[in-house]
């Protein structure tokens, strides 16, 4: 089967389509024939070597951790899913290799019929991450939440999940994405200079929580929240110096540390919540672009612009 891998750090051109052996579903796992899979900024950082100290890898490294497709193997101990079922989900954090013709999933849920394969292919990572951070922030009905970087893959989903919990959501993005944010249930504003004042106009009484999907503005976000404990970032590796929690799920290296903070438990219950919200018409997955598997380098290039509007996926 085909799988995307790289054997040296470098630009997107180090990615190649390799012919490799098909993986087998182990205990508690399923294997799917992949129809679409996700491309994430984190994997572009790993590929470039930027995270080589924090996230050690061995070569060849196979990419992709979320995917959607048709179940073709059910591992020992798995119940509730059969060969032929359509699912979306994620690999184990150490397994990866979802950008491939067949992928082994450790977590999954039934693919909502309303979602296209493109939407489903990159949904699991955004749903899990958003759920994890909204849970950590304790976001609930009646609260006001600021989502910084709301037009990206995680931000677009975070906005909808927060709104579905009954929160009022303020989201930051470039002006061209404000209509998208409104359609997802957020009150849009721009990020950058003057953010504190702009958010104060929306919420003179302050906000209850800040979900940072962008990084680089923690002092302003802490000022807006009034307390670093009310801010969680998924994108700022300098978070600890500001007293802010950096949430991630990367496995620890042999020293027990990874990304400067311990990994949080995966919020896999979010997948079933997402299925229910899709049925209620409350959750879509904006897809920035879909590329054929062989054009994975172009997909990484788009991710590296940092201006994709929603999720980037590969079609198989
Ligand atoms: N720790 C974790 O568990 C975890 C999980 C998933 C992702 N992440 C990280 O979280 C970040 C977001 O992931 P993603 O997949 O949503 O990325 P993405 O889709 O590539 O994000 C692109 C979005 O970022 C916005 N953006 C760019 N610069 C910004 C800035 N300075 N301030 C605010 N927004 C800005 C862009 O908005 P405009 O185009 O409107 O300017 C665009 O909509 C990445 O750094 C990723 O590595 C971490």
Coordinates of C-alpha atoms and ligand atoms in Angstrom, one line a residue:
X1 CA 0.0 0.0 0.0
X2 CA 1.0 3.7 -0.3
X3 CA 2.0 5.6 2.8
X4 CA 3.5 9.1 3.2
X5 CA 6.9 9.2 4.9
X6 CA 10.1 11.1 5.2
X7 CA 13.6 9.9 6.0
X8 CA 15.3 13.2 6.7
X9 CA 14.3 16.6 8.2
X10 CA 13.7 19.3 5.6
X11 CA 11.2 21.2 3.4
X12 CA 8.0 19.6 2.1
X13 CA 9.9 18.0 -0.8
X14 CA 11.4 15.4 1.7
X15 CA 7.9 13.8 1.8
X16 CA 7.5 10.8 -0.4
X17 CA 4.8 8.3 -1.3
X18 CA 6.4 4.9 -0.2
X19 CA 5.2 1.4 -1.0
X20 CA 5.0 -0.3 2.5
X21 CA 3.5 -3.4 4.1
X22 CA -0.2 -3.1 5.2
X23 CA -0.5 -2.6 9.0
X24 CA -2.6 -5.0 11.0
X25 CA -5.2 -4.1 13.7
X26 CA -4.0 -5.1 17.2
X27 CA -6.0 -5.7 20.3
X28 CA -8.6 -2.9 20.8
X29 CA -7.9 -1.4 17.3
X30 CA -9.5 -1.4 13.9
X31 CA -8.1 -1.0 10.4
X32 CA -9.7 1.1 7.8
X33 CA -9.4 1.5 4.1
X34 CA -8.7 5.3 4.2
X35 CA -10.8 7.6 2.1
X36 CA -9.5 10.9 3.5
X37 CA -6.9 11.8 6.1
X38 CA -5.8 15.0 7.9
X39 CA -2.7 17.2 7.5
X40 CA -1.7 19.0 10.7
X41 CA 0.7 22.0 11.4
X42 CA 2.3 19.9 14.1
X43 CA 3.5 17.4 11.5
X44 CA 5.0 20.1 9.4
X45 CA 7.0 21.2 12.5
X46 CA 8.1 17.6 13.0
X47 CA 9.0 17.2 9.3
X48 CA 11.0 20.5 9.2
X49 CA 13.1 19.4 12.3
X50 CA 11.8 22.4 14.3
X51 CA 10.7 20.0 17.1
X52 CA 13.7 17.6 16.9
X53 CA 14.7 18.3 20.5
X54 CA 11.1 18.1 21.9
X55 CA 9.6 15.3 19.8
X56 CA 12.3 12.8 19.0
X57 CA 11.4 10.5 16.0
X58 CA 13.0 7.7 14.1
X59 CA 13.3 7.5 10.3
X60 CA 11.5 6.7 8.2
X61 CA 8.7 8.7 9.9
X62 CA 5.1 8.1 8.6
X63 CA 2.7 11.0 8.8
X64 CA -0.9 11.5 9.7
X65 CA -2.9 10.7 12.8
X66 CA -6.6 11.3 11.8
X67 CA -8.5 9.7 9.0
X68 CA -11.9 8.4 7.8
X69 CA -12.7 5.3 5.8
X70 CA -14.3 1.9 5.7
X71 CA -13.5 -0.7 8.4
X72 CA -11.8 -3.8 6.9
X73 CA -10.3 -5.4 10.0
X74 CA -11.6 -5.5 13.6
X75 CA -9.0 -6.3 16.3
X76 CA -9.4 -8.6 19.3
X77 CA -11.6 -7.2 22.0
X78 CA -13.4 -4.6 19.8
X79 CA -17.1 -4.5 19.9
X80 CA -19.7 -2.3 18.4
X81 CA -18.1 -1.9 14.9
X82 CA -18.1 -4.3 11.9
X83 CA -16.2 -4.7 8.6
X84 CA -17.9 -2.3 6.1
X85 CA -18.8 0.4 8.7
X86 CA -17.9 4.0 7.8
X87 CA -15.9 5.6 10.6
X88 CA -13.7 8.6 11.4
X89 CA -11.0 8.6 14.1
X90 CA -7.4 8.7 15.1
X91 CA -4.4 6.4 15.3
X92 CA -2.5 5.9 18.6
X93 CA -0.2 8.8 19.4
X94 CA 2.8 6.6 18.7
X95 CA 1.3 4.7 15.8
X96 CA 0.5 7.4 13.3
X97 CA 0.7 6.6 9.5
X98 CA -2.9 7.7 8.8
X99 CA -1.8 9.3 5.5
X100 CA -1.8 5.9 3.9
X101 CA -4.2 3.5 2.0
X102 CA -4.8 1.6 5.2
X103 CA -4.6 2.9 8.7
X104 CA -5.0 1.4 12.2
X105 CA -7.2 3.5 14.4
X106 CA -7.1 3.4 18.2
X107 CA -10.1 5.7 18.7
X108 CA -13.1 6.1 16.3
X109 CA -16.8 6.9 16.0
X110 CA -19.4 6.3 13.3
X111 CA -18.9 8.7 10.4
X112 CA -21.9 11.1 10.4
X113 CA -23.8 10.6 7.1
X114 CA -24.0 14.4 6.7
X115 CA -20.2 14.7 6.5
X116 CA -18.4 14.2 3.2
X117 CA -15.2 12.0 3.4
X118 CA -13.2 15.3 3.2
X119 CA -14.9 16.7 6.3
X120 CA -14.6 13.4 8.2
X121 CA -11.0 12.7 7.2
X122 CA -9.6 15.6 9.3
X123 CA -12.3 15.9 11.9
X124 CA -11.0 13.7 14.8
X125 CA -7.9 15.7 15.7
X126 CA -9.8 19.0 15.7
X127 CA -12.7 17.6 17.7
X128 CA -10.4 15.8 20.3
X129 CA -8.2 18.9 20.7
X130 CA -11.1 21.3 21.1
X131 CA -12.9 19.1 23.5
X132 CA -9.8 18.6 25.6
X133 CA -9.1 22.3 25.9
X134 CA -12.8 23.3 26.5
X135 CA -12.9 20.7 29.2
X136 CA -9.7 22.0 30.8
X137 CA -11.1 25.5 30.7
X138 CA -14.5 24.3 32.1
X139 CA -16.4 26.0 29.4
X140 CA -20.1 25.8 30.0
X141 CA -23.4 27.6 29.4
X142 CA -23.6 31.3 30.0
X143 CA -19.8 31.8 29.9
X144 CA -17.9 34.1 27.4
X145 CA -15.0 32.5 25.6
X146 CA -12.3 34.0 23.4
X147 CA -10.9 31.7 20.7
X148 CA -7.7 33.1 19.4
X149 CA -7.0 31.9 15.9
X150 CA -10.6 30.9 15.3
X151 CA -10.5 30.4 11.5
X152 CA -8.0 27.4 11.4
X153 CA -8.7 23.7 11.7
X154 CA -9.0 23.6 15.4
X155 CA -10.4 27.1 15.9
X156 CA -13.4 26.5 13.6
X157 CA -14.4 23.4 15.5
X158 CA -13.6 24.9 18.9
X159 CA -16.0 27.8 18.2
X160 CA -18.8 25.5 17.3
X161 CA -18.2 23.1 20.3
X162 CA -18.1 26.1 22.7
X163 CA -21.3 27.6 21.2
X164 CA -23.0 24.1 21.5
X165 CA -22.2 24.2 25.2
X166 CA -24.2 27.4 25.4
X167 CA -21.2 29.8 25.7
X168 CA -20.9 33.1 24.0
X169 CA -17.9 33.0 21.6
X170 CA -15.6 35.8 20.5
X171 CA -13.2 34.6 17.7
X172 CA -10.2 36.2 16.2
X173 CA -9.2 36.0 12.5
X174 CA -8.3 38.1 9.6
X175 CA -11.1 40.3 8.3
X176 CA -11.7 38.0 5.2
X177 CA -12.7 35.2 7.6
X178 CA -15.1 37.1 9.7
X179 CA -18.2 36.0 7.8
X180 CA -17.1 32.4 8.2
X181 CA -16.7 32.9 12.0
X182 CA -20.2 34.4 12.2
X183 CA -21.6 31.4 10.3
X184 CA -20.0 29.1 12.9
X185 CA -21.5 31.1 15.8
X186 CA -18.7 33.4 16.9
X187 CA -18.6 37.2 17.1
X188 CA -15.5 38.0 15.0
X189 CA -12.7 40.4 15.6
X190 CA -9.1 40.7 14.3
X191 CA -6.0 39.6 16.2
X192 CA -2.9 41.8 16.7
X193 CA -2.5 45.3 18.1
X194 CA -5.4 46.6 20.1
X195 CA -6.9 43.1 20.8
X196 CA -7.3 43.9 24.5
X197 CA -9.4 47.0 23.7
X198 CA -11.4 45.3 21.0
X199 CA -12.4 42.4 23.2
X200 CA -13.2 44.8 26.1
X201 CA -15.8 46.4 23.7
X202 CA -17.4 43.0 23.1
X203 CA -17.2 41.9 26.7
X204 CA -16.9 44.9 29.1
X205 CA -17.3 42.5 32.0
X206 CA -14.3 40.4 30.8
X207 CA -14.2 36.8 29.5
X208 CA -14.3 33.6 31.4
X209 CA -11.8 31.6 29.3
X210 CA -9.3 32.0 26.5
X211 CA -8.5 29.2 24.1
X212 CA -5.3 30.1 22.2
X213 CA -5.0 28.2 18.9
X214 CA -2.3 30.6 17.5
X215 CA 0.5 31.4 20.0
X216 CA 2.6 34.5 20.2
X217 CA 0.2 36.7 22.2
X218 CA 0.0 35.2 25.7
X219 CA 0.6 38.5 27.6
X220 CA -2.4 40.1 25.9
X221 CA -4.5 37.0 26.3
X222 CA -3.7 36.8 30.0
X223 CA -4.6 40.5 30.4
X224 CA -8.0 39.8 28.7
X225 CA -8.7 36.8 30.9
X226 CA -7.4 38.5 34.0
X227 CA -5.6 35.3 35.2
X228 CA -3.2 32.9 33.4
X229 CA -5.2 30.0 34.8
X230 CA -8.1 31.0 32.5
X231 CA -5.9 30.7 29.4
X232 CA -5.0 27.4 27.7
X233 CA -2.8 27.3 24.7
X234 CA -2.1 24.5 22.2
X235 CA 0.3 26.5 20.1
X236 CA 2.7 28.5 22.4
X237 CA 5.8 26.6 23.5
X238 CA 6.7 29.5 25.8
X239 CA 3.5 29.0 27.8
X240 CA 5.2 27.8 31.1
X241 CA 7.1 31.1 31.4
X242 CA 3.7 32.9 31.5
X243 CA 2.1 30.5 33.9
X244 CA -0.2 29.2 31.2
X245 CA -1.0 25.6 30.5
X246 CA 0.2 24.2 27.2
X247 CA -2.1 21.3 26.4
X248 CA -0.8 18.6 24.1
X249 CA -1.0 14.8 23.7
X250 CA 2.5 14.0 22.5
X251 CA 4.0 11.0 24.1
X252 CA 6.8 11.7 26.6
X253 CA 10.4 10.9 25.5
X254 CA 12.7 8.7 27.5
X255 CA 13.3 11.5 30.0
X256 CA 9.6 11.6 30.7
X257 CA 9.2 15.2 29.4
X258 CA 7.7 16.3 26.2
X259 CA 6.9 19.8 24.8
X260 CA 7.7 21.4 28.2
X261 CA 4.6 20.1 29.9
X262 CA 3.1 16.7 30.7
X263 CA 0.6 15.4 28.1
X264 CA -3.1 15.7 28.9
X265 CA -5.4 12.7 28.5
X266 CA -7.0 12.5 25.1
X267 CA -10.6 13.8 25.2
X268 CA -11.9 10.9 23.0
X269 CA -15.4 11.3 24.3
X270 CA -15.6 14.3 22.1
X271 CA -15.9 12.1 19.0
X272 CA -19.4 10.8 20.1
X273 CA -20.4 14.3 21.2
X274 CA -19.5 15.5 17.7
X275 CA -21.6 12.8 16.0
X276 CA -24.6 14.0 18.0
X277 CA -24.0 17.6 17.2
X278 CA -23.7 16.9 13.5
X279 CA -27.1 15.1 13.6
X280 CA -28.5 18.3 15.3
X281 CA -27.0 20.4 12.5
X282 CA -24.6 22.1 15.0
X283 CA -21.2 21.0 13.7
X284 CA -19.4 21.2 10.4
X285 CA -15.8 20.8 9.5
X286 CA -14.7 23.6 7.2
X287 CA -12.2 22.1 4.7
X288 CA -9.5 24.6 3.5
X289 CA -8.3 22.3 0.7
X290 CA -8.2 18.6 -0.4
X291 CA -5.2 17.2 -2.2
X292 CA -4.6 13.8 -3.8
X293 CA -2.3 11.7 -1.6
X294 CA 0.6 12.2 -4.0
X295 CA 0.4 16.0 -3.6
X296 CA 1.2 15.8 0.1
X297 CA 4.0 18.3 -0.3
X298 CA 1.6 21.0 -1.6
X299 CA -0.7 20.2 1.4
X300 CA 2.2 20.9 3.8
X301 CA 3.1 24.1 1.9
X302 CA -0.4 25.4 2.4
X303 CA -0.3 24.5 6.1
X304 CA 2.9 26.4 6.5
X305 CA 1.3 29.6 5.2
X306 CA -0.6 29.6 8.6
X307 CA -3.6 30.9 6.7
X308 CA -5.5 27.9 5.8
X309 CA -9.3 28.4 6.4
X310 CA -10.2 25.2 8.1
X311 CA -8.7 21.7 7.8
X312 CA -6.4 20.5 5.0
X313 CA -7.0 16.9 3.9
X314 CA -5.6 14.3 1.6
X315 CA -7.9 12.1 -0.5
X316 CA -7.1 8.5 -1.1
Ligands
LIG1 N1 -1.2 20.9 21.3 C1 -2.1 20.2 20.6 O1 -2.7 19.3 21.1 C2 -2.4 20.7 19.3 C3 -3.4 20.0 18.5 C4 -3.7 20.5 17.2 C5 -3.1 21.7 16.8 N2 -2.1 22.3 17.6 C6 -1.4 23.5 17.1 O2 -2.4 24.5 17.2 C7 -2.2 25.5 16.2 C8 -3.5 25.6 15.4 O3 -3.7 24.4 14.7 P1 -4.6 24.4 13.4 O4 -4.6 23.0 12.8 O5 -5.9 25.1 13.7 O6 -3.8 25.4 12.5 P2 -4.2 26.1 11.1 O7 -5.4 25.5 10.6 O8 -3.0 26.0 10.2 O9 -4.4 27.6 11.5 C9 -4.5 28.5 10.5 C10 -5.2 29.7 11.1 O10 -4.4 30.4 12.0 C11 -4.7 31.8 12.0 N3 -3.6 32.6 12.4 C12 -2.4 32.7 11.8 N4 -1.6 33.6 12.5 C13 -2.4 34.0 13.5 C14 -2.1 34.9 14.6 N5 -0.9 35.5 14.7 N6 -3.1 35.0 15.5 C15 -4.3 34.4 15.4 N7 -4.6 33.6 14.4 C16 -3.6 33.4 13.5 C17 -5.1 32.0 10.6 O11 -6.1 33.0 10.5 P3 -6.2 34.1 9.4 O12 -6.0 33.3 8.1 O13 -7.6 34.6 9.5 O14 -5.2 35.1 9.6 C18 -5.7 30.7 10.1 O15 -7.1 30.6 10.1 C19 -1.0 25.0 15.4 O16 0.2 25.6 16.0 C20 -0.9 23.5 15.7 O17 0.4 23.0 15.6 C21 -1.8 21.8 18.8

